[in-house]
XYZ file of C-alpha atoms in Angstrom:
376
model
C -7.226 -52.866 16.728
C -7.418 -49.328 18.062
C -8.686 -48.990 21.581
C -11.473 -46.510 22.391
C -9.320 -44.339 24.685
C -6.588 -44.177 22.011
C -9.181 -43.141 19.422
C -10.573 -40.431 21.713
C -7.083 -39.004 22.198
C -6.490 -39.133 18.438
C -9.721 -37.324 17.643
C -8.792 -34.599 20.246
C -5.314 -34.156 18.672
C -6.856 -33.845 15.207
C -9.298 -31.182 16.474
C -6.482 -29.202 18.142
C -4.475 -29.276 14.916
C -7.446 -28.098 12.852
C -8.109 -25.305 15.284
C -4.674 -23.823 14.446
C -5.653 -23.351 10.760
C -9.451 -22.800 10.885
C -10.732 -19.507 12.273
C -13.927 -20.116 14.194
C -15.780 -16.903 15.039
C -18.766 -16.528 17.317
C -21.734 -18.530 16.050
C -25.329 -17.483 16.610
C -28.259 -19.479 15.460
C -30.210 -16.492 14.225
C -27.456 -13.902 13.900
C -27.742 -10.548 15.787
C -30.680 -10.350 18.163
C -32.688 -7.599 19.990
C -33.998 -7.785 23.570
C -36.100 -5.090 25.190
C -35.584 -4.730 28.958
C -37.565 -1.535 29.543
C -39.851 0.849 27.623
C -42.369 3.595 27.982
C -44.631 5.562 25.593
C -43.188 4.129 22.325
C -44.023 1.546 19.670
C -41.106 -0.423 18.287
C -40.834 -1.701 14.749
C -38.165 -4.359 14.763
C -36.776 -4.690 11.169
C -33.874 -7.014 12.157
C -30.618 -6.933 10.263
C -30.471 -4.526 7.270
C -27.284 -3.653 5.488
C -25.061 -4.939 8.318
C -26.974 -2.885 10.984
C -29.709 -3.918 13.362
C -32.601 -1.630 12.518
C -35.303 -0.374 14.876
C -37.900 2.347 14.214
C -39.536 4.043 17.225
C -42.737 6.112 17.337
C -44.165 7.981 20.306
C -47.643 6.664 21.041
C -49.178 9.860 22.472
C -47.842 12.551 20.071
C -51.027 14.348 18.914
C -50.177 17.571 20.742
C -46.455 17.544 19.859
C -45.428 19.856 16.962
C -41.640 19.414 17.260
C -39.642 16.832 19.108
C -36.918 18.771 20.947
C -34.141 16.143 20.555
C -33.438 12.439 20.851
C -30.458 10.634 22.435
C -28.940 7.169 21.975
C -26.916 6.145 24.984
C -24.429 3.239 25.419
C -24.590 2.258 29.094
C -23.054 -0.229 31.550
C -24.272 -3.756 30.884
C -25.489 -3.960 34.495
C -27.035 -0.495 35.063
C -28.630 2.263 32.983
C -27.467 4.825 35.609
C -23.929 4.621 34.249
C -23.537 6.060 30.775
C -20.450 5.348 28.596
C -21.176 7.233 25.351
C -24.086 9.441 24.176
C -25.221 10.415 20.656
C -27.581 13.382 20.417
C -29.823 14.189 17.411
C -31.337 17.586 16.662
C -35.020 18.501 16.757
C -37.424 16.993 14.240
C -41.075 17.113 13.404
C -41.629 13.629 12.088
C -42.741 11.072 14.656
C -40.305 8.384 13.465
C -36.904 7.651 15.005
C -34.630 5.127 13.285
C -31.923 3.348 15.291
C -29.115 1.448 13.521
C -26.748 -0.652 15.673
C -23.759 -2.651 14.445
C -22.021 -3.583 17.724
C -23.052 -5.543 20.753
C -23.974 -3.565 23.844
C -26.725 -2.335 26.204
C -28.391 0.857 24.921
C -31.092 3.361 25.835
C -32.942 5.652 23.444
C -34.709 8.713 24.815
C -37.194 10.936 22.910
C -37.582 14.424 24.441
C -40.315 16.998 23.886
C -41.171 20.152 25.881
C -38.142 19.580 28.169
C -39.325 16.108 29.255
C -38.726 12.541 28.205
C -41.751 11.620 26.181
C -40.771 8.024 25.550
C -37.807 5.668 25.842
C -36.556 2.208 24.960
C -33.929 0.351 26.893
C -32.541 -2.701 25.084
C -29.709 -5.058 24.348
C -28.144 -6.053 21.015
C -26.200 -9.305 20.815
C -24.737 -11.469 18.077
C -22.358 -9.152 16.311
C -18.642 -9.966 16.070
C -17.603 -6.703 17.736
C -18.561 -5.156 21.084
C -19.260 -1.436 21.464
C -16.433 0.754 22.752
C -17.202 3.540 25.265
C -15.897 7.094 25.033
C -13.331 6.521 27.758
C -15.265 7.836 30.736
C -18.279 6.929 32.846
C -21.162 9.318 33.737
C -23.180 8.346 36.791
C -26.803 9.685 36.662
C -28.327 10.371 40.057
C -30.573 13.034 41.665
C -32.162 15.467 39.226
C -30.405 14.035 36.137
C -31.575 10.550 36.969
C -35.138 11.772 37.440
C -34.872 13.558 34.054
C -34.208 10.214 32.373
C -36.703 8.455 34.674
C -33.954 6.378 36.402
C -33.491 5.538 40.086
C -32.323 8.810 41.715
C -30.299 7.473 44.655
C -26.479 7.862 44.611
C -25.239 4.285 44.629
C -21.739 2.730 44.923
C -20.493 2.063 41.420
C -18.744 -1.134 42.520
C -22.145 -2.706 43.378
C -23.302 -2.313 39.751
C -19.990 -2.907 37.962
C -19.873 -5.182 34.946
C -16.914 -7.297 35.979
C -15.762 -8.276 32.496
C -16.215 -4.701 31.161
C -16.683 -6.031 27.597
C -19.874 -4.140 26.612
C -21.201 -7.413 25.108
C -24.794 -6.884 26.381
C -24.158 -9.527 29.103
C -24.156 -8.413 32.677
C -21.359 -10.161 34.583
C -22.415 -9.489 38.171
C -23.898 -12.153 40.414
C -26.059 -9.547 42.210
C -27.879 -8.317 39.078
C -29.921 -10.518 36.669
C -28.723 -10.278 33.097
C -32.278 -9.799 31.649
C -33.069 -6.964 34.086
C -30.210 -4.570 34.562
C -30.528 -1.883 37.250
C -32.652 1.047 36.202
C -34.211 -0.719 33.191
C -37.759 -0.181 34.357
C -40.781 -2.072 33.111
C -41.618 -3.147 29.546
C -44.785 -1.279 28.731
C -47.460 -3.357 27.066
C -48.920 -1.837 23.876
C -52.401 -0.407 23.979
C -55.275 -2.240 22.348
C -55.302 0.344 19.487
C -51.630 -0.361 18.867
C -51.879 -4.149 18.732
C -51.733 -5.955 15.452
C -49.847 -3.166 13.655
C -47.008 -5.432 12.582
C -44.622 -4.415 15.287
C -43.070 -6.971 17.599
C -41.689 -6.931 21.111
C -43.108 -3.712 22.587
C -45.717 -2.888 19.914
C -46.481 -6.151 18.149
C -49.346 -8.616 18.008
C -49.443 -11.453 20.562
C -50.559 -13.728 17.681
C -47.443 -12.858 15.715
C -45.221 -13.566 18.789
C -46.910 -16.888 19.333
C -46.398 -17.797 15.617
C -42.705 -16.987 15.967
C -42.439 -19.091 19.112
C -44.165 -22.020 17.334
C -41.751 -21.722 14.408
C -38.781 -21.684 16.725
C -40.054 -24.752 18.642
C -40.613 -26.476 15.296
C -37.052 -25.759 14.236
C -35.713 -26.864 17.635
C -37.569 -30.226 17.338
C -35.936 -30.871 13.978
C -32.362 -30.314 15.278
C -30.849 -33.769 15.991
C -29.593 -34.415 19.521
C -25.916 -34.276 20.391
C -24.112 -37.481 19.389
C -22.957 -40.034 21.943
C -19.263 -39.618 21.421
C -18.399 -42.761 23.378
C -20.685 -44.706 21.023
C -19.086 -42.997 18.066
C -15.586 -43.896 19.257
C -16.618 -47.546 19.813
C -18.086 -47.749 16.315
C -14.946 -46.180 14.818
C -12.651 -48.519 16.747
C -14.634 -51.699 16.150
C -15.912 -51.257 12.583
C -14.420 -48.309 10.727
C -10.798 -48.529 11.827
C -10.260 -52.229 10.875
C -11.883 -51.679 7.432
C -9.836 -48.523 6.934
C -6.637 -50.299 7.901
C -7.388 -53.146 5.480
C -8.187 -50.764 2.619
C -4.920 -48.816 3.137
C -2.950 -52.075 3.312
C -4.566 -53.285 0.043
C -3.854 -49.985 -1.697
C -0.340 -49.249 -0.424
C 0.861 -52.560 0.688
C 2.150 -53.675 4.065
C 4.494 -51.287 5.812
C 8.137 -52.496 5.894
C 9.765 -53.414 9.163
C 11.512 -50.581 10.886
C 15.232 -50.432 10.212
C 17.556 -52.064 12.657
C 20.011 -49.860 14.537
C 23.610 -49.954 13.298
C 26.034 -52.176 15.210
C 28.039 -50.540 17.924
C 31.593 -49.610 17.026
C 33.965 -51.972 18.896
C 36.124 -50.507 21.629
C 39.773 -49.781 20.814
C 42.234 -52.121 22.430
C 44.365 -49.930 24.788
C 46.533 -52.883 25.734
C 45.967 -52.414 29.460
C 46.885 -48.695 29.655
C 43.825 -47.830 31.763
C 45.331 -49.288 34.961
C 48.902 -48.204 34.412
C 50.461 -45.057 35.983
C 53.782 -43.392 35.070
C 56.720 -44.139 37.359
C 59.250 -41.540 38.540
C 62.644 -42.747 39.839
C 64.129 -41.013 42.833
C 67.219 -38.864 42.208
C 69.494 -38.741 45.217
C 71.372 -35.750 43.847
C 68.252 -33.529 44.366
C 68.394 -34.188 48.108
C 72.017 -33.162 48.213
C 71.519 -29.980 46.253
C 69.105 -28.398 48.693
C 68.237 -25.647 46.189
C 65.583 -23.096 47.382
C 64.045 -19.867 46.150
C 66.243 -17.896 48.610
C 69.244 -19.057 46.609
C 67.772 -17.140 43.599
C 66.950 -14.098 45.681
C 70.270 -13.835 47.639
C 72.624 -15.242 44.996
C 71.555 -13.048 42.056
C 74.265 -10.527 40.866
C 73.694 -6.907 41.777
C 72.842 -4.585 38.917
C 75.088 -1.459 38.999
C 73.379 1.896 38.698
C 75.088 4.479 36.615
C 74.132 8.167 36.601
C 73.260 9.848 33.227
C 75.759 12.786 32.874
C 74.045 14.272 29.846
C 71.374 15.784 32.010
C 68.517 13.987 30.345
C 65.688 15.830 28.553
C 62.407 17.553 29.436
C 59.027 16.748 27.939
C 57.232 20.072 27.338
C 53.545 20.708 26.765
C 53.075 21.335 23.013
C 50.332 23.873 23.770
C 52.924 26.155 25.401
C 54.715 26.588 21.974
C 51.649 28.121 20.354
C 51.639 31.962 19.978
C 49.365 33.954 22.207
C 45.893 34.744 20.983
C 45.403 38.403 19.843
C 43.217 40.688 21.936
C 40.822 41.004 19.016
C 40.134 38.349 16.460
C 40.952 39.437 12.901
C 38.080 40.658 10.782
C 38.066 39.951 7.028
C 38.986 43.054 5.003
C 39.686 45.245 8.097
C 42.905 43.902 9.609
C 46.420 43.127 8.349
C 47.650 39.534 8.363
C 49.207 38.575 11.649
C 51.178 35.544 12.716
C 48.039 33.510 12.250
C 47.807 34.530 8.562
C 51.455 34.547 7.524
C 51.450 31.012 6.126
C 48.100 31.287 4.563
C 48.336 29.977 0.933
C 48.105 32.566 -1.770
C 44.938 32.741 -3.798
C 45.491 32.046 -7.529
C 45.537 35.117 -9.671
C 42.514 35.390 -12.040
C 43.240 34.444 -15.585
C 41.411 35.461 -18.661
C 39.281 32.839 -20.237
C 40.109 32.051 -23.829
C 37.701 33.600 -26.317
C 36.737 31.293 -29.166
C 37.466 32.552 -32.637
C 34.598 33.402 -34.923
C 33.819 30.614 -37.176
C 33.512 31.256 -40.899
C 30.056 31.969 -42.137
C 28.651 29.016 -44.034
C 28.288 29.457 -47.761
C 24.818 29.597 -49.283
C 23.811 26.516 -51.237
C 23.985 26.814 -55.011
C 20.827 27.997 -56.629
C 19.316 25.723 -59.293
C 19.383 26.794 -62.943
C 16.100 27.550 -64.755
C 16.415 24.546 -66.982
C 16.873 22.271 -63.895
C 13.544 23.253 -62.363
């Protein structure tokens, strides 16, 4: 019988082993998602995921007097504040009142549509659910004063540390206890669509309330059909009390009973040392050693003196081999301009040129015999 605690530990070990071989990526119930946190003067068509990108199409609501839109900008910003830009993509002017946005990475973004030198409409939003987070351009631009007013952001110069995203992941999640995640600093209000714009098939900032309610009802319906989380203690008890005994019996019937574990080999008997462990060598005293009284001074004082004999041959001198080399000439020899000196006396002679043997002309091959007329 397997106890419940033992079974729980076993299941945990199995899960840890499986985690080494199974790659589990981020799981999202509905895949990538879009969240608007601020908007003005635009209608949003949310097309969801298309071709691996999250697709949005923006239109300026009040665009009757606009002939050309000067430019539009997509900006990746700090997850906690729209006043801190990380990367900006600028599009050239266009006449069509339709602005497509395609996003494939998590992050907090702002899209600005500019006409006649002013922001005509904007959308500030978050994209979540992709495997990768957006990467900034390496620097941070703080918008304050006139530049903040241009983008319709708070104009005061704030301390960046107060609005810092502490994890700095650009995952569209603000990690700062002072700032709510669903309302980053500078996001503004979400503008409600006008009555004329309702029911046009858009959702979020330009969609029908009925469509939104239908979506909520469907989500609630799906949520109600999801089973509750299992009671793992109850699962462990059922496994230990019912499944484990039956599984043990089936394995025993199929494979037979496991043999007894092998017994350890007998210990090697100790070698009989015949009592040598407790015996010590004995040394007999030699009375002659006491009489000898031999010390190291006897070696030092009693050694014979080595006689020194002078070398009458005069010895020999070791000379520096560099002194035997001839002196260098004042000017180094130049090929073809100087005569051989001591440095060139022993130069090996160059071999004399020899005539190459000329092959003899071979005999001209004979023409083959011509056939006779009667042989043709």
